[in-house]
CSV table of C-alpha atoms and ligand atoms in Angstrom, one decimal:
chain,number,residue,atom,x,y,z
O,21,MET,CA,0.0,-0.3,-0.1
O,22,ILE,CA,2.5,2.1,1.0
O,23,ARG,CA,4.6,1.6,-2.2
O,24,ILE,CA,1.7,2.1,-4.8
O,25,ALA,CA,0.9,5.8,-2.5
O,26,SER,CA,4.8,6.7,-3.3
O,27,ILE,CA,4.6,5.4,-7.2
O,28,LEU,CA,1.5,7.6,-7.3
O,29,THR,CA,3.6,10.3,-5.9
O,30,LEU,CA,6.4,9.8,-8.0
O,31,LEU,CA,4.7,9.7,-11.1
O,32,CYS,CA,2.2,12.8,-10.3
O,33,THR,CA,5.5,14.7,-9.7
O,34,SER,CA,7.1,14.1,-12.9
O,35,ILE,CA,3.9,14.8,-14.8
O,36,VAL,CA,3.6,18.0,-13.0
O,37,ALA,CA,7.6,19.0,-14.0
O,38,GLN,CA,7.1,18.3,-17.4
O,39,SER,CA,8.0,21.0,-19.9
O,40,PRO,CA,5.3,22.0,-22.4
O,41,PRO,CA,6.4,20.6,-25.9
O,42,SER,CA,9.4,22.5,-27.6
O,43,SER,CA,8.2,24.6,-30.7
O,44,LEU,CA,12.4,25.1,-31.5
O,45,PRO,CA,13.8,23.4,-34.9
O,46,PRO,CA,15.6,20.5,-33.9
O,47,THR,CA,19.5,21.4,-33.8
O,48,ASP,CA,22.8,19.1,-34.2
O,49,PRO,CA,24.2,19.6,-31.0
O,50,GLY,CA,27.5,21.7,-31.9
O,51,ILE,CA,30.3,22.4,-29.4
O,52,PHE,CA,28.2,23.6,-26.9
O,53,THR,CA,24.8,25.1,-26.4
O,54,ALA,CA,23.0,27.7,-24.1
O,55,GLN,CA,19.7,27.4,-24.0
O,56,ALA,CA,16.8,28.3,-21.5
O,57,SER,CA,13.1,28.2,-21.3
O,58,ILE,CA,10.0,29.1,-18.7
O,59,ILE,CA,6.5,29.5,-18.3
O,60,ILE,CA,4.8,33.2,-18.2
O,61,ASP,CA,2.1,34.1,-17.2
O,62,ALA,CA,1.0,36.5,-20.0
O,63,PRO,CA,-0.7,36.7,-23.1
O,64,ILE,CA,1.8,35.3,-26.1
O,65,GLU,CA,1.5,38.5,-27.9
O,66,ALA,CA,2.1,40.8,-25.2
O,67,VAL,CA,5.3,38.7,-24.4
O,68,TRP,CA,6.1,38.6,-28.4
O,69,ALA,CA,5.9,42.3,-28.0
O,70,ILE,CA,8.1,42.9,-25.4
O,71,LEU,CA,10.6,40.0,-26.8
O,72,LEU,CA,11.0,42.5,-29.9
O,73,ASP,CA,11.3,46.0,-28.5
O,74,PHE,CA,14.7,46.1,-28.1
O,75,PRO,CA,15.2,50.2,-27.4
O,76,LYS,CA,13.5,48.6,-23.7
O,77,TYR,CA,15.6,45.8,-23.1
O,78,PRO,CA,17.8,48.2,-21.5
O,79,GLN,CA,14.9,49.2,-18.8
O,80,TRP,CA,14.5,45.0,-17.8
O,81,ASN,CA,17.6,42.8,-19.5
O,82,PRO,CA,20.5,41.5,-17.4
O,83,PHE,CA,22.1,40.1,-20.3
O,84,VAL,CA,21.4,42.0,-23.4
O,85,ARG,CA,22.0,45.8,-22.3
O,86,SER,CA,20.6,47.3,-25.8
O,87,GLN,CA,20.1,45.8,-29.0
O,88,THR,CA,20.0,48.2,-31.9
O,89,VAL,CA,18.3,47.7,-35.6
O,90,THR,CA,20.5,48.6,-38.5
O,91,ASN,CA,21.1,48.4,-41.9
O,92,THR,CA,23.1,46.3,-43.6
O,93,LEU,CA,25.6,49.0,-43.7
O,94,TRP,CA,25.8,48.6,-39.7
O,95,ILE,CA,23.6,52.3,-39.6
O,96,PRO,CA,21.3,52.4,-37.2
O,97,THR,CA,17.4,52.5,-38.3
O,98,GLU,CA,14.6,55.0,-37.6
O,99,ASP,CA,12.1,53.0,-36.2
O,100,GLN,CA,14.4,50.1,-34.6
O,101,VAL,CA,11.7,47.4,-35.4
O,102,ALA,CA,13.2,44.1,-36.4
O,103,TYR,CA,12.9,42.9,-40.1
O,104,GLU,CA,15.1,40.1,-41.4
O,105,ASN,CA,18.4,40.3,-43.0
O,106,PHE,CA,19.0,43.8,-41.4
O,107,ARG,CA,21.3,43.8,-38.8
O,108,LEU,CA,21.7,44.2,-35.1
O,109,ILE,CA,24.7,45.7,-32.6
O,110,ILE,CA,24.1,43.8,-29.5
O,111,GLN,CA,25.8,45.2,-26.2
O,112,ALA,CA,25.6,41.8,-23.7
O,113,GLN,CA,26.6,41.6,-20.2
O,114,ILE,CA,28.8,38.2,-20.3
O,115,PRO,CA,27.8,37.2,-17.4
O,116,PRO,CA,24.6,38.8,-16.7
O,117,LEU,CA,24.1,42.0,-14.2
O,118,THR,CA,22.7,40.7,-11.1
O,119,PRO,CA,18.7,41.3,-11.7
O,120,PRO,CA,16.4,44.1,-11.2
O,121,VAL,CA,17.9,45.9,-13.5
O,122,ASN,CA,17.0,49.2,-15.6
O,123,GLU,CA,18.4,51.7,-17.9
O,124,ASN,CA,20.6,53.5,-15.6
O,125,THR,CA,22.0,50.0,-13.8
O,126,PRO,CA,25.7,50.7,-14.4
O,127,PRO,CA,27.8,48.0,-17.0
O,128,ASN,CA,30.3,45.8,-16.2
O,129,PRO,CA,33.1,47.1,-18.1
O,130,PHE,CA,35.0,43.7,-17.8
O,131,HIS,CA,31.7,41.6,-18.8
O,132,ALA,CA,30.9,43.8,-21.3
O,133,GLN,CA,30.5,42.1,-24.7
O,134,THR,CA,29.7,43.4,-28.4
O,135,ALA,CA,27.8,41.4,-30.9
O,136,PHE,CA,27.1,41.8,-34.8
O,137,GLU,CA,24.5,39.5,-36.1
O,138,ASN,CA,22.4,38.9,-39.2
O,139,ILE,CA,18.5,38.8,-38.3
O,140,THR,CA,17.8,35.7,-40.3
O,141,LYS,CA,14.1,35.4,-39.4
O,142,ILE,CA,11.2,37.1,-38.0
O,143,ASP,CA,8.3,35.4,-38.1
O,144,ALA,CA,5.0,37.1,-36.4
O,145,VAL,CA,2.8,34.1,-37.1
O,146,ASN,CA,4.4,31.3,-35.3
O,147,HIS,CA,6.4,34.0,-33.0
O,148,GLN,CA,10.3,32.9,-33.7
O,149,ALA,CA,12.9,35.3,-33.9
O,150,PHE,CA,16.5,34.1,-35.3
O,151,TRP,CA,19.6,36.3,-35.2
O,152,ARG,CA,23.1,34.7,-36.5
O,153,SER,CA,26.6,36.3,-35.3
O,154,ILE,CA,28.4,37.2,-38.3
O,155,MET,CA,30.9,38.7,-36.7
O,156,LEU,CA,32.9,35.9,-38.1
O,157,PRO,CA,32.9,33.2,-41.4
O,158,GLN,CA,30.1,31.2,-40.6
O,159,GLU,CA,33.0,28.4,-40.8
O,160,ILE,CA,34.8,29.4,-38.3
O,161,LEU,CA,32.3,30.3,-35.6
O,162,ASP,CA,28.5,29.7,-36.5
O,163,SER,CA,25.6,30.4,-34.0
O,164,GLU,CA,22.5,31.1,-34.2
O,165,ARG,CA,20.5,32.3,-31.3
O,166,MET,CA,17.2,31.0,-31.9
O,167,GLN,CA,13.7,32.3,-29.9
O,168,VAL,CA,10.0,31.0,-30.1
O,169,LEU,CA,7.1,31.1,-28.3
O,170,SER,CA,3.9,29.3,-27.9
O,171,VAL,CA,0.8,28.8,-26.2
O,172,VAL,CA,0.4,26.8,-23.2
O,173,GLY,CA,-2.7,27.4,-21.9
O,174,VAL,CA,-5.3,30.6,-21.3
O,175,GLY,CA,-3.2,33.6,-20.9
O,176,LYS,CA,0.0,31.2,-20.6
O,177,THR,CA,3.3,31.4,-22.9
O,178,TYR,CA,6.0,29.1,-23.1
O,179,TYR,CA,9.3,31.3,-24.0
O,180,GLU,CA,12.4,29.1,-25.6
O,181,ALA,CA,15.8,30.4,-26.4
O,182,ARG,CA,18.4,28.3,-27.6
O,183,GLU,CA,22.1,28.9,-29.4
O,184,VAL,CA,24.2,26.0,-30.4
O,185,PHE,CA,27.8,26.8,-31.2
O,186,LYS,CA,29.9,25.4,-33.9
O,187,GLY,CA,33.1,26.0,-36.0
O,188,PRO,CA,36.4,26.1,-34.4
O,189,ALA,CA,36.3,29.3,-32.6
O,190,SER,CA,33.3,27.5,-30.3
O,191,TYR,CA,36.3,25.9,-27.9
O,192,VAL,CA,37.1,29.7,-27.5
O,193,VAL,CA,33.9,30.8,-26.6
O,194,ASP,CA,33.2,27.8,-25.1
O,195,ALA,CA,36.2,28.1,-22.5
O,196,LEU,CA,36.0,32.1,-22.0
O,197,PHE,CA,31.7,32.4,-22.2
O,198,ALA,CA,30.1,29.0,-21.8
O,199,GLU,CA,29.2,29.8,-18.5
O,200,GLY,CA,28.5,33.5,-18.3
O,201,LEU,CA,26.1,33.0,-21.5
O,202,GLN,CA,24.1,29.7,-20.0
O,203,LYS,CA,23.6,32.6,-17.2
O,204,GLY,CA,22.6,35.2,-19.1
O,205,PHE,CA,20.0,33.3,-21.3
O,206,SER,CA,18.8,32.5,-17.8
O,207,ALA,CA,18.3,35.1,-16.3
O,208,GLN,CA,16.9,37.1,-19.8
O,209,ALA,CA,14.3,34.7,-19.4
O,210,VAL,CA,13.4,34.8,-15.9
O,211,ALA,CA,13.6,38.7,-16.8
O,212,LEU,CA,11.4,38.8,-19.4
O,213,LYS,CA,8.8,36.8,-17.3
O,214,ALA,CA,9.2,39.3,-14.0
O,215,ARG,CA,8.9,42.0,-17.0
O,216,ALA,CA,5.5,40.2,-19.1
O,217,GLU,CA,3.7,40.1,-15.8
O,218,MET,CA,4.2,43.3,-14.1
Q,19,LIG,C1,21.0,37.4,-43.8
Q,19,LIG,O1,19.7,36.6,-43.6
Q,19,LIG,C2,18.8,36.7,-44.4
Q,19,LIG,C3,17.2,35.8,-44.3
Q,19,LIG,O2,18.0,35.0,-43.4
Q,19,LIG,C4,19.5,36.1,-45.6
Q,19,LIG,O3,18.9,36.4,-46.8
Q,19,LIG,C5,21.0,36.6,-45.9
Q,19,LIG,O4,21.9,36.1,-46.6
Q,19,LIG,C6,21.9,37.1,-44.1
Q,19,LIG,N1,23.1,37.6,-44.7
Q,19,LIG,C7,24.3,37.7,-44.3
Q,19,LIG,C8,24.7,38.3,-44.6
Q,19,LIG,O5,24.4,36.5,-43.6
């Protein structure tokens, strides 16, 4: 009897702990991966709007402190709307700042990193936003940050982010930044949830 009860408890716990089905496309493992996922108590369109409102990132994001949309000549655009094949200049803190942050939180200059990316996918129907590092040739460093949203209940959204690092330079990124990047992905997911549930 006790045994059956504990087996039942175990079963229930594992059902509750199960994550929703993933909407991320399958990727090969690469050299290393940074990823995060979180369930947010806010409607998908509200979360999507926060995710794409880059000018407001400094107000809440402890990892990506600023993200500027530019044209292909690296000149910032007037409207800062994300379009495929536009570029991004990302100022990140790796590891992230200690949350909560706002637009006045000073950066840690020792942890400041700049990334140059190409916006590879903005799908407002399926709520998918991807950008790929173009600092180095793809044969040297191949990494694409994928962020997707899906509905997991009335007014509930599942946020998933993943970036697989491939190519020989990934070993260097792995050694220097893997732990900090993973902390950044986790911190951004938690901060996005806090922002959306405000
Ligand atoms: C940027 O991404 C777009 C959309 O995926 C693609 O068509 C274009 O070739 C990419 N440009 C560069 C420089 O990687």
